């Protein structure tokens, strides 16, 4: 398996755990995960795991910033991967 695959698996698992942690903290009035941290995990590759988890556990689904921002980050990442693979890397 490619190193990038391991990275994406790991960062998505972390994003899922952090999202669940933040939901439980919100319920219990405990210390919350900063929004910057959640978006950083997305930028690092955790968009799919975080977005799906947010939908499943209904966490931050009323926050347009997340429900629009996360898919936009993911689409930008896909576009970047496409551009790199088709225009920069040798065929």
XYZ file of N, CA, C and O in Angstrom:
364
model
N 0.846 -1.184 0.000
C 0.000 0.000 0.000
C 0.890 1.246 0.000
O 1.926 1.273 0.624
N 0.461 2.260 -0.658
C 1.202 3.500 -0.765
C 1.146 4.270 0.557
O 0.159 4.203 1.286
N 2.200 5.017 0.860
C 2.267 5.791 2.100
C 1.083 6.750 2.212
O 0.514 6.935 3.298
N 0.672 7.341 1.097
C -0.473 8.256 1.106
C -1.742 7.550 1.572
O -2.548 8.130 2.299
N -1.906 6.297 1.191
C -3.079 5.532 1.627
C -3.092 5.365 3.142
O -4.135 5.548 3.785
N -1.939 5.050 3.714
C -1.850 4.912 5.169
C -2.164 6.248 5.848
O -2.845 6.297 6.869
N -1.627 7.325 5.282
C -1.875 8.656 5.832
C -3.376 8.958 5.841
O -3.925 9.396 6.850
N -4.035 8.739 4.699
C -5.457 9.059 4.594
C -6.310 8.204 5.531
O -7.266 8.703 6.129
N -5.957 6.950 5.668
C -6.677 6.087 6.612
C -6.513 6.614 8.033
O -7.491 6.777 8.772
N -5.271 6.932 8.407
C -4.991 7.409 9.769
C -5.682 8.740 10.055
O -6.330 8.897 11.102
N -5.566 9.703 9.144
C -6.143 11.027 9.400
C -7.669 10.957 9.417
O -8.315 11.696 10.168
N -8.273 10.066 8.657
C -9.725 9.926 8.697
C -10.184 9.260 9.982
O -11.221 9.640 10.534
N -9.437 8.299 10.480
C -9.764 7.690 11.776
C -9.663 8.740 12.875
O -10.548 8.843 13.740
N -8.610 9.540 12.835
C -8.448 10.610 13.826
C -9.605 11.608 13.714
O -10.160 12.032 14.729
N -9.977 11.977 12.493
C -11.078 12.925 12.289
C -12.387 12.380 12.842
O -13.169 13.115 13.455
N -12.628 11.100 12.651
C -13.843 10.466 13.170
C -13.845 10.506 14.697
O -14.832 10.904 15.320
N -12.741 10.118 15.303
C -12.640 10.093 16.767
C -12.799 11.502 17.339
O -13.549 11.707 18.312
N -12.139 12.485 16.743
C -12.208 13.864 17.226
C -13.625 14.420 17.090
O -14.108 15.149 17.967
N -14.288 14.081 15.998
C -15.662 14.561 15.795
C -16.598 13.983 16.850
O -17.426 14.696 17.424
N -16.463 12.695 17.118
C -17.284 12.060 18.159
C -16.950 12.651 19.527
O -17.845 12.938 20.328
N -15.665 12.850 19.792
C -15.216 13.451 21.060
C -15.863 14.820 21.247
O -16.374 15.142 22.318
N -15.853 15.647 20.184
C -16.419 16.987 20.275
C -17.924 16.936 20.513
O -18.470 17.751 21.261
N -18.607 16.004 19.890
C -20.047 15.847 20.099
C -20.334 15.489 21.560
O -21.225 16.067 22.191
N -19.577 14.542 22.098
C -19.764 14.149 23.496
C -19.436 15.304 24.440
O -20.121 15.505 25.444
N -18.407 16.081 24.103
C -18.052 17.244 24.918
C -19.170 18.280 24.884
O -19.477 18.907 25.905
N -19.787 18.453 23.719
C -20.893 19.401 23.603
C -22.077 18.965 24.466
O -22.713 19.791 25.123
N -22.342 17.679 24.468
C -23.452 17.144 25.265
C -23.187 17.317 26.760
O -24.074 17.675 27.524
N -21.934 17.073 27.167
C -21.577 17.070 28.585
C -21.055 18.405 29.099
O -20.681 18.514 30.265
N -21.002 19.417 28.253
C -20.510 20.725 28.687
C -19.024 20.740 28.991
O -18.559 21.558 29.784
N -18.287 19.846 28.371
C -16.843 19.747 28.609
C -16.067 20.594 27.598
O -16.642 21.236 26.721
N -14.750 20.570 27.713
C -13.865 21.308 26.809
C -14.090 20.833 25.385
O -14.122 19.642 25.125
N -14.251 21.767 24.452
C -14.552 21.464 23.058
C -13.297 21.532 22.195
O -12.337 22.208 22.507
N -13.347 20.830 21.091
C -12.280 20.875 20.092
C -12.443 22.185 19.313
O -13.532 22.455 18.806
N -11.387 22.990 19.199
C -11.512 24.235 18.439
C -11.880 23.967 16.971
O -11.428 22.987 16.372
N -12.702 24.860 16.408
C -13.106 24.699 15.013
C -11.907 24.697 14.080
O -11.901 23.997 13.076
N -10.878 25.478 14.422
C -9.654 25.499 13.603
C -9.040 24.108 13.511
O -8.532 23.722 12.468
N -9.091 23.370 14.599
C -8.541 22.014 14.619
C -9.358 21.100 13.718
O -8.790 20.281 12.975
N -10.668 21.225 13.761
C -11.528 20.401 12.909
C -11.241 20.681 11.434
O -11.104 19.752 10.627
N -11.125 21.953 11.076
C -10.824 22.295 9.686
C -9.407 21.866 9.294
O -9.181 21.450 8.163
N -8.465 21.941 10.227
C -7.107 21.481 9.935
C -7.104 19.988 9.605
O -6.437 19.562 8.656
N -7.846 19.205 10.351
C -7.949 17.776 10.055
C -8.529 17.544 8.665
O -8.116 16.629 7.951
N -9.474 18.378 8.278
C -10.031 18.272 6.920
C -8.970 18.588 5.881
O -8.816 17.868 4.892
N -8.245 19.663 6.098
C -7.208 20.067 5.149
C -6.141 18.985 5.032
O -5.584 18.759 3.955
N -5.872 18.294 6.116
C -4.868 17.224 6.111
C -5.377 15.931 5.486
O -4.633 14.959 5.390
N -6.649 15.903 5.067
C -7.180 14.730 4.371
C -8.339 14.034 5.060
O -8.822 13.012 4.581
N -8.806 14.574 6.174
C -9.858 13.903 6.932
C -11.275 14.311 6.590
O -12.204 13.983 7.331
N -11.470 15.008 5.473
C -12.823 15.472 5.097
C -13.860 14.349 5.027
O -14.932 14.486 5.618
N -13.591 13.269 4.309
C -14.640 12.236 4.188
C -15.083 11.678 5.537
O -16.278 11.600 5.816
N -14.130 11.303 6.368
C -14.462 10.724 7.668
C -15.197 11.697 8.558
O -16.183 11.341 9.217
N -14.723 12.944 8.592
C -15.354 13.938 9.449
C -16.758 14.281 8.955
O -17.700 14.326 9.752
N -16.912 14.498 7.666
C -18.221 14.892 7.138
C -19.261 13.789 7.348
O -20.370 14.054 7.795
N -18.893 12.562 7.031
C -19.836 11.448 7.222
C -20.185 11.264 8.693
O -21.348 11.021 9.036
N -19.194 11.397 9.569
C -19.450 11.265 11.004
C -20.374 12.367 11.487
O -21.308 12.111 12.265
N -20.142 13.595 11.027
C -21.013 14.703 11.419
C -22.456 14.445 10.989
O -23.387 14.759 11.729
N -22.633 13.871 9.819
C -23.978 13.566 9.351
C -24.612 12.455 10.194
O -25.774 12.546 10.573
N -23.851 11.432 10.479
C -24.377 10.277 11.222
C -24.753 10.649 12.652
O -25.815 10.260 13.145
N -23.880 11.411 13.332
C -24.151 11.735 14.737
C -24.838 13.099 14.896
O -25.050 13.554 16.017
N -25.161 13.736 13.780
C -25.834 15.040 13.768
C -25.082 16.072 14.597
O -25.618 16.687 15.524
N -23.829 16.247 14.236
C -22.969 17.203 14.934
C -22.570 18.308 13.968
O -22.022 18.036 12.900
N -22.876 19.521 14.312
C -22.569 20.717 13.532
C -23.278 20.741 12.178
O -22.870 21.459 11.274
N -24.333 19.982 12.035
C -25.029 19.937 10.751
C -25.831 21.215 10.482
O -26.223 21.452 9.342
N -26.057 22.021 11.490
C -26.738 23.296 11.285
C -25.744 24.434 11.032
O -26.160 25.564 10.781
N -24.465 24.126 11.100
C -23.421 25.122 10.861
C -23.052 25.106 9.378
O -22.350 24.203 8.913
N -23.514 26.118 8.649
C -23.220 26.178 7.211
C -21.721 26.176 6.949
O -21.254 25.643 5.943
N -20.992 26.773 7.857
C -19.535 26.829 7.733
C -18.946 25.426 7.552
O -18.006 25.229 6.794
N -19.487 24.463 8.250
C -18.999 23.088 8.151
C -19.652 22.322 7.008
O -18.992 21.598 6.282
N -20.949 22.465 6.879
C -21.672 21.683 5.872
C -21.359 22.126 4.442
O -21.528 21.359 3.501
N -20.877 23.343 4.276
C -20.433 23.811 2.965
C -18.908 23.762 2.881
O -18.345 23.350 1.866
N -18.251 24.166 3.957
C -16.784 24.250 3.966
C -16.086 22.920 3.764
O -15.141 22.811 2.968
N -16.533 21.887 4.443
C -15.880 20.581 4.340
C -15.987 20.015 2.919
O -14.971 19.605 2.345
N -17.179 20.003 2.314
C -17.234 19.519 0.926
C -16.398 20.366 -0.039
O -15.783 19.832 -0.966
N -16.338 21.690 0.188
C -15.513 22.535 -0.678
C -14.028 22.213 -0.544
O -13.302 22.175 -1.543
N -13.591 21.979 0.680
C -12.190 21.588 0.893
C -11.919 20.269 0.176
O -10.908 20.112 -0.511
N -12.849 19.327 0.312
C -12.678 18.014 -0.319
C -12.634 18.133 -1.843
O -11.792 17.526 -2.498
N -13.525 18.937 -2.407
C -13.520 19.133 -3.865
C -12.232 19.788 -4.332
O -11.679 19.424 -5.379
N -11.728 20.749 -3.574
C -10.456 21.388 -3.918
C -9.313 20.371 -3.876
O -8.437 20.378 -4.742
N -9.343 19.496 -2.891
C -8.311 18.457 -2.792
C -8.391 17.500 -3.977
O -7.362 17.115 -4.537
N -9.608 17.112 -4.362
C -9.770 16.234 -5.525
C -9.277 16.915 -6.796
O -8.602 16.282 -7.620
N -9.596 18.192 -6.953
C -9.140 18.942 -8.134
C -7.618 19.035 -8.156
O -6.995 18.881 -9.216
N -7.017 19.262 -7.003
C -5.558 19.326 -6.920
C -4.936 17.983 -7.281
O -3.955 17.923 -8.038
N -5.499 16.901 -6.770
C -4.990 15.559 -7.098
C -5.103 15.290 -8.593
O -4.175 14.749 -9.211
N -6.226 15.667 -9.189
C -6.418 15.490 -10.624
C -5.389 16.292 -11.404
O -4.755 15.771 -12.330
N -5.199 17.554 -11.018
C -4.249 18.412 -11.722
C -2.832 17.865 -11.616
O -2.107 17.813 -12.613
N -2.444 17.442 -10.431
C -1.095 16.903 -10.243
C -0.911 15.631 -11.061
O 0.094 15.465 -11.746
N -1.887 14.753 -11.017
C -1.736 13.470 -11.711
C -1.798 13.609 -13.226
O -1.205 12.818 -13.942
N -2.483 14.620 -13.740
C -2.623 14.754 -15.189
C -1.692 15.772 -15.824
O -1.395 15.675 -17.015
N -1.239 16.759 -15.065
C -0.457 17.818 -15.673
C 0.965 17.943 -15.132
O 1.801 18.551 -15.779
N 1.227 17.391 -13.967
C 2.556 17.567 -13.370
C 3.357 16.276 -13.379
O 4.514 16.256 -13.782
N 2.736 15.179 -12.950
C 3.452 13.916 -12.917
C 3.627 13.360 -14.327
O 2.742 13.488 -15.163
N 4.760 12.732 -14.576
C 4.953 12.137 -15.907
C 4.008 10.964 -16.121
O 3.667 10.245 -15.199
N 3.594 10.804 -17.345
C 2.640 9.728 -17.660
C 3.355 8.459 -17.958
O 4.188 8.155 -18.553
